[in-house]
Coordinates of N, CA and C in Angstrom, one line a residue:
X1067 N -45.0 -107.2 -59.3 CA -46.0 -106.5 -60.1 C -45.9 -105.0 -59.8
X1068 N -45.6 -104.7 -60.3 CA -46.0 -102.8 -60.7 C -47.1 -102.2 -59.7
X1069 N -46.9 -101.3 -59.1 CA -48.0 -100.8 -58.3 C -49.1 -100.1 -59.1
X1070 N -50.1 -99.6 -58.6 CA -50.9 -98.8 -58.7 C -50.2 -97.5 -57.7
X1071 N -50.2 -96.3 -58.3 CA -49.2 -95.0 -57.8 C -50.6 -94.3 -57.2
X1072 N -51.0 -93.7 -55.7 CA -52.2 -93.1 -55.5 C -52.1 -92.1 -54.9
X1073 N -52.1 -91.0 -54.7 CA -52.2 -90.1 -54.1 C -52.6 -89.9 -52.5
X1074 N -53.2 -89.2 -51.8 CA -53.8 -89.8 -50.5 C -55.1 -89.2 -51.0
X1075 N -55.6 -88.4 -51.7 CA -56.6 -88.7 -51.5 C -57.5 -89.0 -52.6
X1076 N -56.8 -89.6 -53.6 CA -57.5 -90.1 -54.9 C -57.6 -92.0 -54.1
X1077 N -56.6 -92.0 -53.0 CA -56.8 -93.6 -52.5 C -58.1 -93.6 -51.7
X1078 N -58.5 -92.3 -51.0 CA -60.1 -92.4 -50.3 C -61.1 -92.6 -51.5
X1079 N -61.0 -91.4 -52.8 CA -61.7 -91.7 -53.8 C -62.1 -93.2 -54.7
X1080 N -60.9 -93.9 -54.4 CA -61.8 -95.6 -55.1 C -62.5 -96.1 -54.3
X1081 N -62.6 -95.7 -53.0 CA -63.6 -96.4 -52.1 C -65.1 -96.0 -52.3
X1082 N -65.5 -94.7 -53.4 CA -66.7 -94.8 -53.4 C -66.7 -94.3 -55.0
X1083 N -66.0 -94.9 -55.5 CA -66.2 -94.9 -57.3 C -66.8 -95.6 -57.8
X1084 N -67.5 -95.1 -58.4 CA -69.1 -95.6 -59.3 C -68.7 -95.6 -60.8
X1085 N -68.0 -94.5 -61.2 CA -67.4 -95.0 -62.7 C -67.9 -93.2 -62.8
X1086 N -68.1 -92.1 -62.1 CA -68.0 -90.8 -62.4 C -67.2 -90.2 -62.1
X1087 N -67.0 -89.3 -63.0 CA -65.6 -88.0 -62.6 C -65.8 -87.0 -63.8
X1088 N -64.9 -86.0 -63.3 CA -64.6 -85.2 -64.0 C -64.8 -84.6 -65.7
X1089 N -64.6 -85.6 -66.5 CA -64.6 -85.6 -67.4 C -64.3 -87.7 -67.9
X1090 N -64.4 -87.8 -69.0 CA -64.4 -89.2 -69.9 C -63.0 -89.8 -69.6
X1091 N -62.0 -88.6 -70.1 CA -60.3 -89.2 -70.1 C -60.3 -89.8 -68.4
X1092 N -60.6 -88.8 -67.6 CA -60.8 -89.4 -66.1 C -61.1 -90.5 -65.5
X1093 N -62.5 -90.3 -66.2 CA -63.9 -91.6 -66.0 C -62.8 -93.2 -66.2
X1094 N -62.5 -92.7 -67.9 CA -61.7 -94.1 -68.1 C -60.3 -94.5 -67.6
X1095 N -59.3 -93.5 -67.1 CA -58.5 -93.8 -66.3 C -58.6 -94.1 -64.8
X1096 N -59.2 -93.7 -64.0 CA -59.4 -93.9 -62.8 C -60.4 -95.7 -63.0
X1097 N -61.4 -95.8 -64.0 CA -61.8 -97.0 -63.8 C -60.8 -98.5 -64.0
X1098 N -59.9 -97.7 -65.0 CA -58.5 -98.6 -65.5 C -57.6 -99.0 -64.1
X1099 N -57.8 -98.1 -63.1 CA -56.4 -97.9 -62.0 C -57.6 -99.1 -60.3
X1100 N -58.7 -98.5 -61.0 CA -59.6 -99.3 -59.6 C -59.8 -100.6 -60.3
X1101 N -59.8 -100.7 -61.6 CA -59.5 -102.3 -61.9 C -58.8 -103.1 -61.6
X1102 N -57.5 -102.0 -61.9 CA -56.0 -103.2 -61.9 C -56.3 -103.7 -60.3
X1103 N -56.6 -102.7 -59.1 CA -56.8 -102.9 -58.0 C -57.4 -104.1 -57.4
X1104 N -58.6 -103.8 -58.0 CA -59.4 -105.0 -58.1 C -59.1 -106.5 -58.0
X1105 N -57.9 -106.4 -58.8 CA -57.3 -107.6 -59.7 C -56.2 -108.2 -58.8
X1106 N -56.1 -107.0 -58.0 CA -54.9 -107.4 -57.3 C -53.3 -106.9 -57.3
X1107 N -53.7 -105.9 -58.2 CA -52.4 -104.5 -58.6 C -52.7 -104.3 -57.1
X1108 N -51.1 -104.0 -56.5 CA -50.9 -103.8 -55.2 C -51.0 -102.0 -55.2
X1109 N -51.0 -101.7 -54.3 CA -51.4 -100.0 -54.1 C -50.0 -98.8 -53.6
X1110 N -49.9 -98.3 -54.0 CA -48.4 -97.5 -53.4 C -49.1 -95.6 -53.3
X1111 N -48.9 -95.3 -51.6 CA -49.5 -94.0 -51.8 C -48.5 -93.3 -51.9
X1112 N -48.6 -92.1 -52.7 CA -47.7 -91.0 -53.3 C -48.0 -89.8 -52.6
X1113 N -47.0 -88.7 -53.1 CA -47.0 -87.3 -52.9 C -47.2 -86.7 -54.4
X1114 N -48.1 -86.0 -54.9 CA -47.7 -85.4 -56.3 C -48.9 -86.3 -57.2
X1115 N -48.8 -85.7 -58.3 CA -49.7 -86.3 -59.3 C -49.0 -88.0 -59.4
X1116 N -50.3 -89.1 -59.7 CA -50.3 -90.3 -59.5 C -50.9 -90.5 -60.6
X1117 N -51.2 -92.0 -60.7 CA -52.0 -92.6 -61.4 C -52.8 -92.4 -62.2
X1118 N -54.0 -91.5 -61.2 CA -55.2 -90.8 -61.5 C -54.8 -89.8 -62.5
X1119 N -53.8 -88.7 -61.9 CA -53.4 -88.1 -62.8 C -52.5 -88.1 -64.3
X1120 N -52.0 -88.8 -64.3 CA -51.7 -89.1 -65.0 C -52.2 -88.6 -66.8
X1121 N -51.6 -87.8 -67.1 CA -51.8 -87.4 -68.5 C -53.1 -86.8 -68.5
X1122 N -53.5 -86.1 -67.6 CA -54.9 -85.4 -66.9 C -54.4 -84.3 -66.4
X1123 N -53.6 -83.7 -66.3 CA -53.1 -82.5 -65.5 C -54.1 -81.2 -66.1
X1124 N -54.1 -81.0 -67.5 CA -54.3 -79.9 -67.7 C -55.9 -79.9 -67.5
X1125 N -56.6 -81.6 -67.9 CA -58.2 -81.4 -67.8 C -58.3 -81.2 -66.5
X1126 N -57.9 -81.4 -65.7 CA -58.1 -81.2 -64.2 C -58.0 -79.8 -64.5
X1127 N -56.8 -79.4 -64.2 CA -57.0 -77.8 -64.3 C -58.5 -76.9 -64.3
X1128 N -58.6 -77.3 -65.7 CA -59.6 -76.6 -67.0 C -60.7 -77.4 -66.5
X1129 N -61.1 -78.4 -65.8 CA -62.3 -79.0 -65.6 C -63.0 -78.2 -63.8
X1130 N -61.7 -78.3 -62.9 CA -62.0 -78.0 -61.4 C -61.5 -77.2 -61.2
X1131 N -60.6 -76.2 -61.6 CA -60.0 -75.1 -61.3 C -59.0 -75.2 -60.7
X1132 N -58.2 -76.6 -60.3 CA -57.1 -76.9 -59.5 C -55.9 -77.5 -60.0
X1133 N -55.3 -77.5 -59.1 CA -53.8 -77.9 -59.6 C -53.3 -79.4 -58.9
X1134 N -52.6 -80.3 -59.4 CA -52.6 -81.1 -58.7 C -51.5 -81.4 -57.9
X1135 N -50.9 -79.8 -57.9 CA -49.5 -79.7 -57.2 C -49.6 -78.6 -56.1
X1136 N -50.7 -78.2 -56.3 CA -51.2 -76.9 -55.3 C -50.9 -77.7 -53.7
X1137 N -50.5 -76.4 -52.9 CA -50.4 -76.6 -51.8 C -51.2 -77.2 -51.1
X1138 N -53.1 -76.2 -51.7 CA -54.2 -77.5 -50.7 C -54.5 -78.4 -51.0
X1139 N -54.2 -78.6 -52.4 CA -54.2 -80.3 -53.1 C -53.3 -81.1 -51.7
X1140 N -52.0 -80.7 -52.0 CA -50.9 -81.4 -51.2 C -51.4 -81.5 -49.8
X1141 N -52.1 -80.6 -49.1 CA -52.0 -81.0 -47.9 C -53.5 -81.7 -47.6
X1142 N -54.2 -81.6 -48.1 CA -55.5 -82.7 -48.1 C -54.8 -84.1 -48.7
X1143 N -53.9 -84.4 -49.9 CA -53.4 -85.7 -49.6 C -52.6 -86.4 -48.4
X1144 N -52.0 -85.3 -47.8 CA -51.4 -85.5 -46.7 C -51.8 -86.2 -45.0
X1145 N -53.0 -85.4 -45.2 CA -54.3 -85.7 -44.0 C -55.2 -87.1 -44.7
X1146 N -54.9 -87.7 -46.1 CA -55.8 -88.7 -46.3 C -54.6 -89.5 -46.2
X1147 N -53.1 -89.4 -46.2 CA -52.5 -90.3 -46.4 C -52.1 -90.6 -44.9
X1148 N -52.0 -89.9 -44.5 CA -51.9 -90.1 -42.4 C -52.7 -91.0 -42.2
X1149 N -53.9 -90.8 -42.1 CA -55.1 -91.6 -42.0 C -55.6 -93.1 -42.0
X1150 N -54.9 -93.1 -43.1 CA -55.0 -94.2 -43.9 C -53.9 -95.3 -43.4
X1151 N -52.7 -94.8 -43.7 CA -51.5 -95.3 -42.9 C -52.1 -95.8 -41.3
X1152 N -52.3 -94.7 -40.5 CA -52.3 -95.6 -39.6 C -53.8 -96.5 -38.7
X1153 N -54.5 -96.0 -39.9 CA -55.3 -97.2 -40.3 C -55.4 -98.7 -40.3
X1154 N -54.6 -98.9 -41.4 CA -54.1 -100.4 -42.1 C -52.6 -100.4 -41.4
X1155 N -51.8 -99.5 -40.6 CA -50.9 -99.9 -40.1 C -49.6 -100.3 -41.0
X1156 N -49.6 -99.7 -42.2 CA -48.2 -100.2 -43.0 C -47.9 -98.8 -43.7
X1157 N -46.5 -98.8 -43.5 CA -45.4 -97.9 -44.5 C -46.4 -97.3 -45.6
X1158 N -46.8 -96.0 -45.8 CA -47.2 -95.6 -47.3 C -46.1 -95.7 -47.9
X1159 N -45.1 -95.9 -48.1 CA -44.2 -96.1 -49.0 C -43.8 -97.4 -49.8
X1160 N -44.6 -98.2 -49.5 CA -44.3 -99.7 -49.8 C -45.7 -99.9 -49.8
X1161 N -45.5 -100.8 -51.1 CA -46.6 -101.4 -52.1 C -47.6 -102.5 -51.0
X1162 N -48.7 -102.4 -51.4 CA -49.4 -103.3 -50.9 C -50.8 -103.6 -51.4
X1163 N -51.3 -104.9 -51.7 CA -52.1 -105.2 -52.0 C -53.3 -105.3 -51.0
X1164 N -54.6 -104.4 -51.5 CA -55.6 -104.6 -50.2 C -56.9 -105.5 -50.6
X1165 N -56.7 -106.2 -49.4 CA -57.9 -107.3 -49.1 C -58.9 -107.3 -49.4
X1166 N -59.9 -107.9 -49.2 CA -61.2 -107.7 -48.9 C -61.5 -106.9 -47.5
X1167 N -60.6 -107.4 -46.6 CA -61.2 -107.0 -45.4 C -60.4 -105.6 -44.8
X1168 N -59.5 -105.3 -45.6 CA -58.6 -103.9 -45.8 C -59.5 -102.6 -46.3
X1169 N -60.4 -103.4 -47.4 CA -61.1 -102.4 -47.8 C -62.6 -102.5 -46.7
X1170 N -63.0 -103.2 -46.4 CA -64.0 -103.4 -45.3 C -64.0 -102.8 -44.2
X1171 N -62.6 -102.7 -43.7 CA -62.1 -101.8 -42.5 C -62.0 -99.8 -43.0
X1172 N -61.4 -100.3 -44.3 CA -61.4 -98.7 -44.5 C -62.8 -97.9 -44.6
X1173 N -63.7 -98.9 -45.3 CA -65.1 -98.5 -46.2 C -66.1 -98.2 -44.5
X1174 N -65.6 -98.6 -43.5 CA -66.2 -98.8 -41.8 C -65.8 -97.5 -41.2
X1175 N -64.3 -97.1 -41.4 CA -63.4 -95.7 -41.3 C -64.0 -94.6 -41.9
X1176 N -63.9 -95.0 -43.2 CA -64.6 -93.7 -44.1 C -66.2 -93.5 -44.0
X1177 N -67.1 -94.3 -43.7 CA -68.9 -94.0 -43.4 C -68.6 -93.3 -42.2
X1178 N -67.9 -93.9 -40.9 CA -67.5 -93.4 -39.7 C -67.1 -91.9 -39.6
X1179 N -66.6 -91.2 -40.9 CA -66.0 -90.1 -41.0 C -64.5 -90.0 -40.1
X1180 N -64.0 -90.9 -39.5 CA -63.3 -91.3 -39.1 C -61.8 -91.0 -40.0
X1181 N -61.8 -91.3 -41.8 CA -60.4 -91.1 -42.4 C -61.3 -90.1 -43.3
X1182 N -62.0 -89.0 -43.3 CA -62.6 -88.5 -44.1 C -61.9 -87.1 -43.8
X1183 N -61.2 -86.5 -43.3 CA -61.0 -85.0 -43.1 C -60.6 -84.0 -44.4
X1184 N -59.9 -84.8 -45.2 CA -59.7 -84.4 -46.3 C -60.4 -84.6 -47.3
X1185 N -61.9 -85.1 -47.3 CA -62.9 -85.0 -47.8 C -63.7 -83.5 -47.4
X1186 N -63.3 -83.2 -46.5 CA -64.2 -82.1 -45.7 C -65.0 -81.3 -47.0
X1187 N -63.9 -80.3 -47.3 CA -64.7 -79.1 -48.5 C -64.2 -79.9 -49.8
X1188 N -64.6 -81.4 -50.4 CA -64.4 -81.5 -51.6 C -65.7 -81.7 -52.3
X1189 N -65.6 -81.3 -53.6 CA -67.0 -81.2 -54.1 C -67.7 -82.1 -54.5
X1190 N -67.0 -83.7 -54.2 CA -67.6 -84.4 -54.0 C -68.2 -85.5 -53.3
X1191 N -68.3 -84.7 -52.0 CA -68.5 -84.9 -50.7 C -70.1 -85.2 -50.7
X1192 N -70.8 -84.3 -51.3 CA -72.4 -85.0 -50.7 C -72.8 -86.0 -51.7
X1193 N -72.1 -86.4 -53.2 CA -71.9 -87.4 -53.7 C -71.7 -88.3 -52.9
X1194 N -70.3 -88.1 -52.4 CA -70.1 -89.6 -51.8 C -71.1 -90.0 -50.3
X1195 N -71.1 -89.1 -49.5 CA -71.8 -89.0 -48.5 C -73.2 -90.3 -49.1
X1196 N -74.0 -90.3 -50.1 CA -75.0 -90.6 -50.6 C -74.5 -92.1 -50.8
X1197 N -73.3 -92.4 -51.2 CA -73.1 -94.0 -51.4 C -72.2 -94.4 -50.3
X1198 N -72.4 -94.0 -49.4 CA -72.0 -94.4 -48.0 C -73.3 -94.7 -47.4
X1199 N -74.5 -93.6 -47.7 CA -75.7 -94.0 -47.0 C -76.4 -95.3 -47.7
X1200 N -75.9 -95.3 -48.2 CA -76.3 -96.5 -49.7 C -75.4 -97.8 -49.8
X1201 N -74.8 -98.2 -48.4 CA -73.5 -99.4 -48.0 C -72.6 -99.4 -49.3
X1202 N -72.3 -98.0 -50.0 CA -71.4 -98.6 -50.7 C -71.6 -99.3 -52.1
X1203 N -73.3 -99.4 -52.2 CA -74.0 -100.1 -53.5 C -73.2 -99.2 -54.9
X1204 N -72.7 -100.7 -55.8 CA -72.7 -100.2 -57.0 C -71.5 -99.6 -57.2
X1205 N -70.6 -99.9 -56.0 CA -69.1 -98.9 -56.4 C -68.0 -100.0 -57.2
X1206 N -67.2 -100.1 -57.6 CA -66.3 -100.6 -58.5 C -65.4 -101.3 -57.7
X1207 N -64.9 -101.1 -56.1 CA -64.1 -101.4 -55.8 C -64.5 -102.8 -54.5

């Protein structure tokens, strides 16, 4: 099966996706990529525009002012993909499907602030902060 391609830190972002973003093209792609997940699409974390991005480059641009190739893009995925890795303990480079109890562990990490560093200054940080205080209610994933 085909992976899901994730970034490091669009893979912190399905843990508290509600079905909002940036713009609609977003909304409905990212809810497309946390489905397939859902389903059982195994997960593969990347360097570089992913998934999410995907055919989104320039609304991202023109929506957040960013690039999804920028250096502090890059190095905030970097710090969520470390994290994470040695987290769950497996190769970011190799596909894998996460559990119930993969995401349980991370969703424990991430309230903990624990895999959050690269959440630090994102703007939607006191969003998520809010469905963390909220166990998580109502998220997609």
């Amino acid at each position: 099966m085909v992976p899901v391609l994730l970034r490091g830190h669009h893979f912190l972002c399905i843990l508290t996706y509600k079905g909002e973003g940036y713009s609609l093209a977003f909304v409905e792609n990212m809810t497309r990529q946390v489905e397939a997940i859902r389903s059982g699409r195994p997960v593969m974390l990347v360097e570089g525009p992913d998934a999410i991005c995907a055919g989104l480059t320039q609304t991202c641009r023109a929506d957040v002012q960013h690039d999804c190739g920028a250096a502090d893009t890059r190095r905030l995925d970097g710090l969520a993909q470390e994290a994470v890795t040695r987290l769950l303990g497996r190769d970011h480079a190799m596909a894998h499907t996460l559990s119930a109890k993969d995401i349980a562990l991370l969703r424990e990490h991430y309230a903990s602030g624990a895999i959050r560093a690269a959440c630090k200054d994102c703007s939607w940080k006191a969003f998520c902060d809010q469905i963390v205080g909220e166990d998580f209610a109502g998220t997609m994933l």
